[in-house]
Coordinates of C-alpha atoms in Angstrom, one line a residue:
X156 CA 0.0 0.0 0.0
X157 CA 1.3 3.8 -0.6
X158 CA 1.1 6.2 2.0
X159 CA -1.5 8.6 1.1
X160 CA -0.4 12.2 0.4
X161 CA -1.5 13.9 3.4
X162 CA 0.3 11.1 5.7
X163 CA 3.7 11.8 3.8
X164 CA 6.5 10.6 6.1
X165 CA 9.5 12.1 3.7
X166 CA 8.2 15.6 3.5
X167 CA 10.5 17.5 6.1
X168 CA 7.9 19.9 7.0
X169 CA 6.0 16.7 8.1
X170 CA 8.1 16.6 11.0
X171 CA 7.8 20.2 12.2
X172 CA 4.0 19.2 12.9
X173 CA 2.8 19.0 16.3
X174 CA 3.9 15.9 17.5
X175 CA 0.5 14.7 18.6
X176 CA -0.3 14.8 15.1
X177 CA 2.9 13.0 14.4
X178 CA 1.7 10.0 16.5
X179 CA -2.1 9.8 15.5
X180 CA 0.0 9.2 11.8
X181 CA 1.7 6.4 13.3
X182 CA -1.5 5.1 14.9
X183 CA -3.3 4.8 11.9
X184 CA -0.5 3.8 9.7
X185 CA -0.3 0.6 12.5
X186 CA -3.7 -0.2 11.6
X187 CA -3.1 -0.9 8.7
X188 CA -3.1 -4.6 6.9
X189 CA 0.6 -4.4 5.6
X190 CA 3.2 -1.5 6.1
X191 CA 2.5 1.1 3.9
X192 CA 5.3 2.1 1.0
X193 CA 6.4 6.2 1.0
X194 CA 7.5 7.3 -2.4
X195 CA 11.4 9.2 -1.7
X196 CA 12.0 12.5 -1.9
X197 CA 15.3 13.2 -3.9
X198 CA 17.8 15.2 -3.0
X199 CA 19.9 17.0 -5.0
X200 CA 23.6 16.2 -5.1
X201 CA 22.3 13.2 -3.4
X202 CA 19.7 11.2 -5.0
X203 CA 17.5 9.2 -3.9
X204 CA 15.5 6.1 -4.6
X205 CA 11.6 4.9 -5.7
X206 CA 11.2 4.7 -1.6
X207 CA 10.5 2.8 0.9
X208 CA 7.8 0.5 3.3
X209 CA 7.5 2.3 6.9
X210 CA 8.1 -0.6 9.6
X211 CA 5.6 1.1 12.2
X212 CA 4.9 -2.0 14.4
X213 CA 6.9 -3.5 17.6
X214 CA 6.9 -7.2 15.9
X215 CA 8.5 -5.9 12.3
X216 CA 10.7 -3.6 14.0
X217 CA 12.3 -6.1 16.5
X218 CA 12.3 -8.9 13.9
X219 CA 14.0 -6.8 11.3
X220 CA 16.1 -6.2 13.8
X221 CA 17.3 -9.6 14.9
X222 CA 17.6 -10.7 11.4
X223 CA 20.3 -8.6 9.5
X224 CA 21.6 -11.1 7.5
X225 CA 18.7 -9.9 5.6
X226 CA 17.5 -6.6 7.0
X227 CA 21.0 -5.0 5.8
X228 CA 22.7 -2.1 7.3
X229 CA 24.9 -1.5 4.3
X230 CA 25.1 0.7 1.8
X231 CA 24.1 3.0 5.0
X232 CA 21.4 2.9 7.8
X233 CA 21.3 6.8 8.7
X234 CA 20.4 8.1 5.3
X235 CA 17.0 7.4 3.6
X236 CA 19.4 8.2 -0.1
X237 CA 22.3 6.4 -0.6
X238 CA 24.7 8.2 1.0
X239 CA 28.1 9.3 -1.9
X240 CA 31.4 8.5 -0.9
X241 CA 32.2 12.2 -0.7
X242 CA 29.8 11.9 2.6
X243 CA 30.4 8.3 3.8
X244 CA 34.1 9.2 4.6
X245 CA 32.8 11.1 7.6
X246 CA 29.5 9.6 8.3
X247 CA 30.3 5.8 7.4
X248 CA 30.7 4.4 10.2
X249 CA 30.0 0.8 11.5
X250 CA 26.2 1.5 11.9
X251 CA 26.5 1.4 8.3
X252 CA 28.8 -2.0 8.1
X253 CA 27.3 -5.3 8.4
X254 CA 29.3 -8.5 10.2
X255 CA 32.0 -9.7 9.6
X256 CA 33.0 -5.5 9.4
X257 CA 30.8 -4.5 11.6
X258 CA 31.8 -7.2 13.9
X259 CA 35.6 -6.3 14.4
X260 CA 34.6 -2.7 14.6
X261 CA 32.0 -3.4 17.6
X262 CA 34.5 -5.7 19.0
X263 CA 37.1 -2.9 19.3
X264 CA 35.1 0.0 20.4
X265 CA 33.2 -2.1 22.9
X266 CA 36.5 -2.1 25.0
X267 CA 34.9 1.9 26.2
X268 CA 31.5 0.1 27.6
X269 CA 32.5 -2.9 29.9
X270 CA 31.7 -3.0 33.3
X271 CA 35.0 -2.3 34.3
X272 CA 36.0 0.8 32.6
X273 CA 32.0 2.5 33.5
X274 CA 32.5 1.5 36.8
X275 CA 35.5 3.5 36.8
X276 CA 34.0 6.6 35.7
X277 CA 31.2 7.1 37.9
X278 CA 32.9 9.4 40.2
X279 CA 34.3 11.5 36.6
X280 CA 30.3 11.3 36.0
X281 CA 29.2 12.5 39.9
X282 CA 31.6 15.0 39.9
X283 CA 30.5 16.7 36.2
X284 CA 27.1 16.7 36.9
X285 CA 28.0 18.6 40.2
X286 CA 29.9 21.2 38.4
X287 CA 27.2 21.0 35.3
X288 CA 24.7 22.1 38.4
X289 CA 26.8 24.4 40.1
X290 CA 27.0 26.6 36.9
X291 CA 23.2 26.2 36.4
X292 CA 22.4 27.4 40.3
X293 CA 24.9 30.3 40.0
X294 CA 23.8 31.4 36.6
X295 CA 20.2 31.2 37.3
X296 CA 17.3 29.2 34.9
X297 CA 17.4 29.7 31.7
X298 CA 17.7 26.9 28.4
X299 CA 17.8 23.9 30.4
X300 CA 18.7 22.2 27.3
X301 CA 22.0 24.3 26.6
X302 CA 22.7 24.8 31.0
X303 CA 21.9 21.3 31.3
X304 CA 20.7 18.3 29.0
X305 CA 23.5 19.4 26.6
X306 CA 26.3 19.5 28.6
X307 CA 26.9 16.5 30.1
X308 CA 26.6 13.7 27.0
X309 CA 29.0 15.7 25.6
X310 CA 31.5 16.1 28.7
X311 CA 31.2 12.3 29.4
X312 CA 32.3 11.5 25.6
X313 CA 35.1 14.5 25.5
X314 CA 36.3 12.9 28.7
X315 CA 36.6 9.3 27.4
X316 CA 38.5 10.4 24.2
X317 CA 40.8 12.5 26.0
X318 CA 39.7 15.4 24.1
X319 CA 40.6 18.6 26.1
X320 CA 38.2 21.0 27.6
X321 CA 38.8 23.9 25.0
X322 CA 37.4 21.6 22.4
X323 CA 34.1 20.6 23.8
X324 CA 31.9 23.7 23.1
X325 CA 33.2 23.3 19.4
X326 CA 32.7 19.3 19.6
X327 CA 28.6 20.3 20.1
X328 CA 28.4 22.8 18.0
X329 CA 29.4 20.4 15.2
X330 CA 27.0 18.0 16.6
X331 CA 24.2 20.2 16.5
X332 CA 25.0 20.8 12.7
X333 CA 24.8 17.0 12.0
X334 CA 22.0 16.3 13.6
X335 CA 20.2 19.9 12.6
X336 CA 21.1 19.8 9.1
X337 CA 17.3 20.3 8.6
X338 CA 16.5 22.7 10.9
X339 CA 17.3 26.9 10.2
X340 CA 18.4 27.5 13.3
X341 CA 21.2 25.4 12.9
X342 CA 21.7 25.6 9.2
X343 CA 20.5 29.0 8.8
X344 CA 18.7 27.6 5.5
X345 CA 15.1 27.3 4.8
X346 CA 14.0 23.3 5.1
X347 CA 13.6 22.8 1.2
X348 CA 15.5 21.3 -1.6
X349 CA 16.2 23.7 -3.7
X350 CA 19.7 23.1 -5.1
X351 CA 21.5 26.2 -3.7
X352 CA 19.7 25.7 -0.1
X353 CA 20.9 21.8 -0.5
X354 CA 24.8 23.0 -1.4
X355 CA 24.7 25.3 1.7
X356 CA 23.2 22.7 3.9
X357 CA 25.8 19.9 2.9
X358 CA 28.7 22.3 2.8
X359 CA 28.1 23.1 6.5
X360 CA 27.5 19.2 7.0
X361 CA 30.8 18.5 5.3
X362 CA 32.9 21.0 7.7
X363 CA 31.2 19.6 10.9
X364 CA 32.3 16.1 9.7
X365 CA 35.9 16.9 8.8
X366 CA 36.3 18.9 12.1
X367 CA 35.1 16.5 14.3
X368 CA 37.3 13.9 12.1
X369 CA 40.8 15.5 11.8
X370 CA 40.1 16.3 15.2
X371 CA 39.6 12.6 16.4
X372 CA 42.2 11.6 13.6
X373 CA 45.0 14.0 15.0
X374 CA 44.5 12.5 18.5
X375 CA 45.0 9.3 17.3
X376 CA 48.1 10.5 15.9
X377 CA 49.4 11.8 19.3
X378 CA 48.4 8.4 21.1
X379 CA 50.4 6.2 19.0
X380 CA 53.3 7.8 19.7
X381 CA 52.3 8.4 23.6
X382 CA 49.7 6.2 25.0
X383 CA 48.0 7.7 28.0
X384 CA 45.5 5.2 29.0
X385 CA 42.6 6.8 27.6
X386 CA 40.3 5.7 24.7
X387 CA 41.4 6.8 22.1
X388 CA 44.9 5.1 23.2
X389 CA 42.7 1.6 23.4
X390 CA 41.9 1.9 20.7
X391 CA 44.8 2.6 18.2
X392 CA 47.0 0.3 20.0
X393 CA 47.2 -3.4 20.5
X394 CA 46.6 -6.6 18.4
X395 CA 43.4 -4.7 16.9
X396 CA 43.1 -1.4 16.0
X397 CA 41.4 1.5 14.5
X398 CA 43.2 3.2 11.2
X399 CA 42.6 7.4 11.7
X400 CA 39.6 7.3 9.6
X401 CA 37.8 4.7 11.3
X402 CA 39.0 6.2 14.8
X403 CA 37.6 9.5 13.3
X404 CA 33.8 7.8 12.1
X405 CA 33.8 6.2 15.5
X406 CA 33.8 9.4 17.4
X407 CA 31.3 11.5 15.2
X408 CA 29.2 8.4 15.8
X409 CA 30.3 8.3 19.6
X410 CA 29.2 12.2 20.0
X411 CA 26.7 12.1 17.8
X412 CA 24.7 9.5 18.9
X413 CA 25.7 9.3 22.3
X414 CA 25.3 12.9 23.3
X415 CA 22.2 13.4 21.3
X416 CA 20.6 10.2 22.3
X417 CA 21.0 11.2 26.3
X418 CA 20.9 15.1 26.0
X419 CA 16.8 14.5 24.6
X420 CA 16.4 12.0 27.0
X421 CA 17.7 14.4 29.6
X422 CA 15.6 17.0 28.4
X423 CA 12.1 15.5 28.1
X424 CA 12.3 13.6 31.6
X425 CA 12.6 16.9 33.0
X426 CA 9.2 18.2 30.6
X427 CA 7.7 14.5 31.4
X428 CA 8.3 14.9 35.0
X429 CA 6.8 18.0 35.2
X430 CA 3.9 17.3 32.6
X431 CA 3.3 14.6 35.0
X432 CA 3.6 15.6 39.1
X433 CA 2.4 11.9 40.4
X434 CA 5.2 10.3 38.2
X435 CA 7.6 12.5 39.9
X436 CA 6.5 11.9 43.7
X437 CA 6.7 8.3 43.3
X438 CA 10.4 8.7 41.6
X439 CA 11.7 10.6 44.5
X440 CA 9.4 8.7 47.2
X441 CA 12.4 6.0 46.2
X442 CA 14.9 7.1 43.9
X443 CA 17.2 4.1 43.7
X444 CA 14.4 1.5 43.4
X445 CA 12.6 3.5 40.7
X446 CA 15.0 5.5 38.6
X447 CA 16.0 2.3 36.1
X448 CA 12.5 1.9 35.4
X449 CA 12.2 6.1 34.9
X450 CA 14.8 6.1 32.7
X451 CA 13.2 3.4 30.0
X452 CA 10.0 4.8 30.3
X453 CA 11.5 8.2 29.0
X454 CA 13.4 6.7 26.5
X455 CA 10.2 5.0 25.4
X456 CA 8.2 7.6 25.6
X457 CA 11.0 10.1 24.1
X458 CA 12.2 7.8 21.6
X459 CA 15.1 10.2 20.7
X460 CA 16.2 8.6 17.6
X461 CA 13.1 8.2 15.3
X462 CA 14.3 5.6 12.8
X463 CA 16.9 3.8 10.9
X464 CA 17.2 1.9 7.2
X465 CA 17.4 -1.5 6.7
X466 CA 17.4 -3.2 2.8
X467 CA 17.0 -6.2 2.0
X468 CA 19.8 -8.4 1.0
X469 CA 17.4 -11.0 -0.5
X470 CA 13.4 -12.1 -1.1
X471 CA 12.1 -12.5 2.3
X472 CA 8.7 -12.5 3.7
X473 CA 7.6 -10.9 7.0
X474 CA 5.1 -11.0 9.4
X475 CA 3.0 -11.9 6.1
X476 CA 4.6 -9.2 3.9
X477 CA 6.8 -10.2 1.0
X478 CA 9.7 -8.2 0.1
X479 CA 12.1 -7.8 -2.7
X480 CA 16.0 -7.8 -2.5
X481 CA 17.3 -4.3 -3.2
X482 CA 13.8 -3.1 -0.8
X483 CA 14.3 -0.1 1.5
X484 CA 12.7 -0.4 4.8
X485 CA 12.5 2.4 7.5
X486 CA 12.6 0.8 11.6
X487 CA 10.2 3.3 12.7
X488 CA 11.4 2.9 16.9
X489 CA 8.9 6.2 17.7
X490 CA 5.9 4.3 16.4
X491 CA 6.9 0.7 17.8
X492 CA 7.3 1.7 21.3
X493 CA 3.4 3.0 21.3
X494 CA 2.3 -0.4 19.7
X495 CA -0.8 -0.7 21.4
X496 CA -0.2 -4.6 21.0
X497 CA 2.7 -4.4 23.3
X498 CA 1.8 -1.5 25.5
X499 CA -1.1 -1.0 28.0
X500 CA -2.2 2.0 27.4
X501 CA 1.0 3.0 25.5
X502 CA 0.0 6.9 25.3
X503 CA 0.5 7.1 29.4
X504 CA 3.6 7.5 30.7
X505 CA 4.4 5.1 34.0
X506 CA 7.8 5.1 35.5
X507 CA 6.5 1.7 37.1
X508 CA 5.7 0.1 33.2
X509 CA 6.6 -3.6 33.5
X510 CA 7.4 -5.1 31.1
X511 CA 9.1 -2.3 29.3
X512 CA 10.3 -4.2 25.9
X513 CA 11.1 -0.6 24.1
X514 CA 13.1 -0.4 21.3
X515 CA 14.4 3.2 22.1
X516 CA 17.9 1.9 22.0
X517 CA 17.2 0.2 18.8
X518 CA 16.1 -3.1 18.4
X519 CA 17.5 -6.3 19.5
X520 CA 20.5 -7.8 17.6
X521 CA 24.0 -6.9 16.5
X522 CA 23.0 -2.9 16.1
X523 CA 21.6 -3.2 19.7
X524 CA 23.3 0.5 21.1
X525 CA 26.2 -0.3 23.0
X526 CA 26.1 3.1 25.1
X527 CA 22.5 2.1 26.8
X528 CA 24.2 1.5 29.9
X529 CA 26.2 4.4 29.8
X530 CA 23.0 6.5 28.7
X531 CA 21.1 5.2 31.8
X532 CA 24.1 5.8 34.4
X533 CA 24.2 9.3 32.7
X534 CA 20.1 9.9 33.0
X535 CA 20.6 8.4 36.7
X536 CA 23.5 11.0 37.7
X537 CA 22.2 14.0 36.4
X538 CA 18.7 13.4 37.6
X539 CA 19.5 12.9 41.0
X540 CA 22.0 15.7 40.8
X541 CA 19.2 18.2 40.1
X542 CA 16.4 16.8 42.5
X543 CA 18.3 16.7 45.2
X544 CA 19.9 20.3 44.7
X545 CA 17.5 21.6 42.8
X546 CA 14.3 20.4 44.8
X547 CA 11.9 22.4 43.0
X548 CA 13.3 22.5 39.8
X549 CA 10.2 22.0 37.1
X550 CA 9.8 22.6 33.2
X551 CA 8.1 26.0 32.2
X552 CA 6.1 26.1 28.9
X553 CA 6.5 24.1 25.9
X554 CA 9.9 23.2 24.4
X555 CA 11.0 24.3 20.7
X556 CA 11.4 21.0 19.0
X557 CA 14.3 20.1 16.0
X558 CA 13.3 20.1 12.7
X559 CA 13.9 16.5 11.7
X560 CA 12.9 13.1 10.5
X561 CA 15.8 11.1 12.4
X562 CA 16.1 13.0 15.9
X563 CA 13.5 13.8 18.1
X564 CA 15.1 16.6 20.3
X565 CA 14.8 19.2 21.8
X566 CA 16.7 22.2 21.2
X567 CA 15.2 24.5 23.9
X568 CA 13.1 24.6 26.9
X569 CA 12.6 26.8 29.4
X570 CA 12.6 25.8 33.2
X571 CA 13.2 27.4 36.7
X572 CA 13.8 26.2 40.3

């Protein structure tokens, strides 16, 4: 089935709709008797494709997931287009790679997430969210989002990859260009695709990723010849290793995804938490017993990163819905973690929700995000930071939202305490 026009998931200003709106699309697009197929929009100096079918329910989304032998990640997973090698330099990382690449690549990096080295930095991750809070309280309430939400992903990241303090306002900056490459506030463009707004947009695109790259890549450089004992030394040296453009992919995928991810998380458990007093009286009434279960329910209910691509390597059926090889598919996470098969009441949000099978980390299988932990302790830190020295901190009004189809964040919102 094609989407009908007014239900057009790839028209950008689609997403700047309210995002009630958003979801009663989703709703009715679940209802339907096989996942409906959304005609691409092309982009110039791009390209594009005929489209692609919008995975909207929990039970495609997860078994897409588990199966990538056929539900690829290659040629790319964070571009609807086929992303051109002038691009892919920066942006290819191993979210784009299937096994056995992706494999070695996740086997290195994963040396940053054990137990072992997190356990370590939780006092690194105490202490910043102090300071983070001592800055807020002295400065007085403003953007929670920049005072806040915003500065400690990217503090925690900085910190593991031994990037010095003078780089980290640059480091989000970049970030926000990535991920904002729709949005005017970040791109200063209009959100159309005209060819000259399109040039702008991706030259400003390209500069973020070659920063944050040479940046990485130069780093690298340094900890070959002088290990320190930080990450980015783990990860040059040794039997395995990354070359300086994979060490320079992995970190805009570290920051991007890892600050982004936890900075909207951040953000809307403070709006949610507000929007929702009873929540926040049984959180507090017993932190430590509830705030695991907090945390999943805002990523849930948040779901920061929208979606990702999947094609199909081969024929394949699904959940009684045949596909073609060469087929684009779109893991809608938003839309599967309010499956009203899945969910009582998926619309409400309850700290207590268990079972909470949410697929706000992505789904499960080899893409399964290896910074969930990390985003939790993170959530967990800064949350108890603020309640307990910022009793009456609360959200004021409604946030202003980023233009885009592949982050749901926030890029602003008011709050005092």
């Amino acid at each position: 089935m094609t989407l009908p026009v007014d239900l057009d998931l790839s028209q950008i200003p689609f997403w700047g709709r309210p995002q009630a709106e958003r979801m009663e699309v989703f709703r009715k697009l679940r209802e339907l008797e096989r996942p409906a197929f959304v005609p691409e929009q092309a982009v110039p100096f791009v390209g594009g494709g005929p489209g692609y079918y919008a995975l909207v329910r929990h039970a495609d989304v997860t078994e897409a997931s588990r199966n990538a032998a056929v539900f690829s990640s290659e040629p790319c997973s964070n571009s609807i287009p086929d992303m051109p090698r002038w691009l892919s330099v920066y942006f290819g990382s191993m979210i784009n790679m299937d096994d056995p690449r992706h494999a070695r690549l996740r086997r290195i990096v994963s040396r940053a997430f054990t137990p072992r080295v997190l356990s370590k930095m939780e006092e690194d991750l105490a202490r910043a969210a102090a300071e983070i809070v001592d800055r807020a309280a002295a400065e007085g309430p403003s953007d929670f989002v920049t005072q806040v939400a915003a500065r400690l992903p990217v503090r925690v990241i900085c910190d593991m990859m031994g990037i010095p303090a003078k780089f980290h306002d640059m480091v989000l900056r970049r970030t926000n260009v990535i991920l904002g490459n729709a949005d005017p506030e970040y791109t200063g463009l209009s959100p159309d695709f005209s060819r000259v707004n399109v040039a702008r947009g991706l030259a400003k695109l390209l500069h973020a990723g070659f920063s944050l790259n040479r940046l990485a890549a130069r780093l690298g450089d340094e900890r070959r010849r002088r290990p320190t004992g930080d990450l980015v030394s783990l990860l040059v040296n040794g039997d395995e290793r990354l070359s300086s453009q994979e060490l320079g992919s992995f970190f805009i995928l570290l920051v991007v995804a890892g600050s982004e991810t936890t900075r909207n998380a951040i953000a809307y458990g403070l709006k949610l938490l507000t929007d929702h007093p009873g929540q926040r009286e049984l959180l507090l009434a017993d932190f430590d017993a509830r705030i695991v279960g907090a945390c999943d329910e805002i990523v849930r209910y948040a779901t920061p990163v929208i979606q990702f691509r999947r094609t199909l390597t081969r024929d394949h059926e699904l959940n009684g819905t045949a596909y073609r090889k060469g087929d684009k598919v779109l893991l809608f996470y938003n839309s599967a973690n309010r499956d009203e098969a899945v969910f009582a009441d998926p619309e409400r949000f309850d700290i207590t929700r268990d079972p909470n099978p949410h697929v706000g980390f992505g789904g499960p299988g080899p893409h399964y995000c290896l910074g969930a932990h990390l985003a939790r302790r993170e959530m967990t830190v800064m949350f108890r930071e603020l309640f307990t020295r910022l009793p009456g901190i609360r959200a004021v009004g409604e946030p202003e939202f980023l233009l885009s189809n592949f982050i749901n964040g926030i890029k602003h919102l008011r709050y005092t305490f």
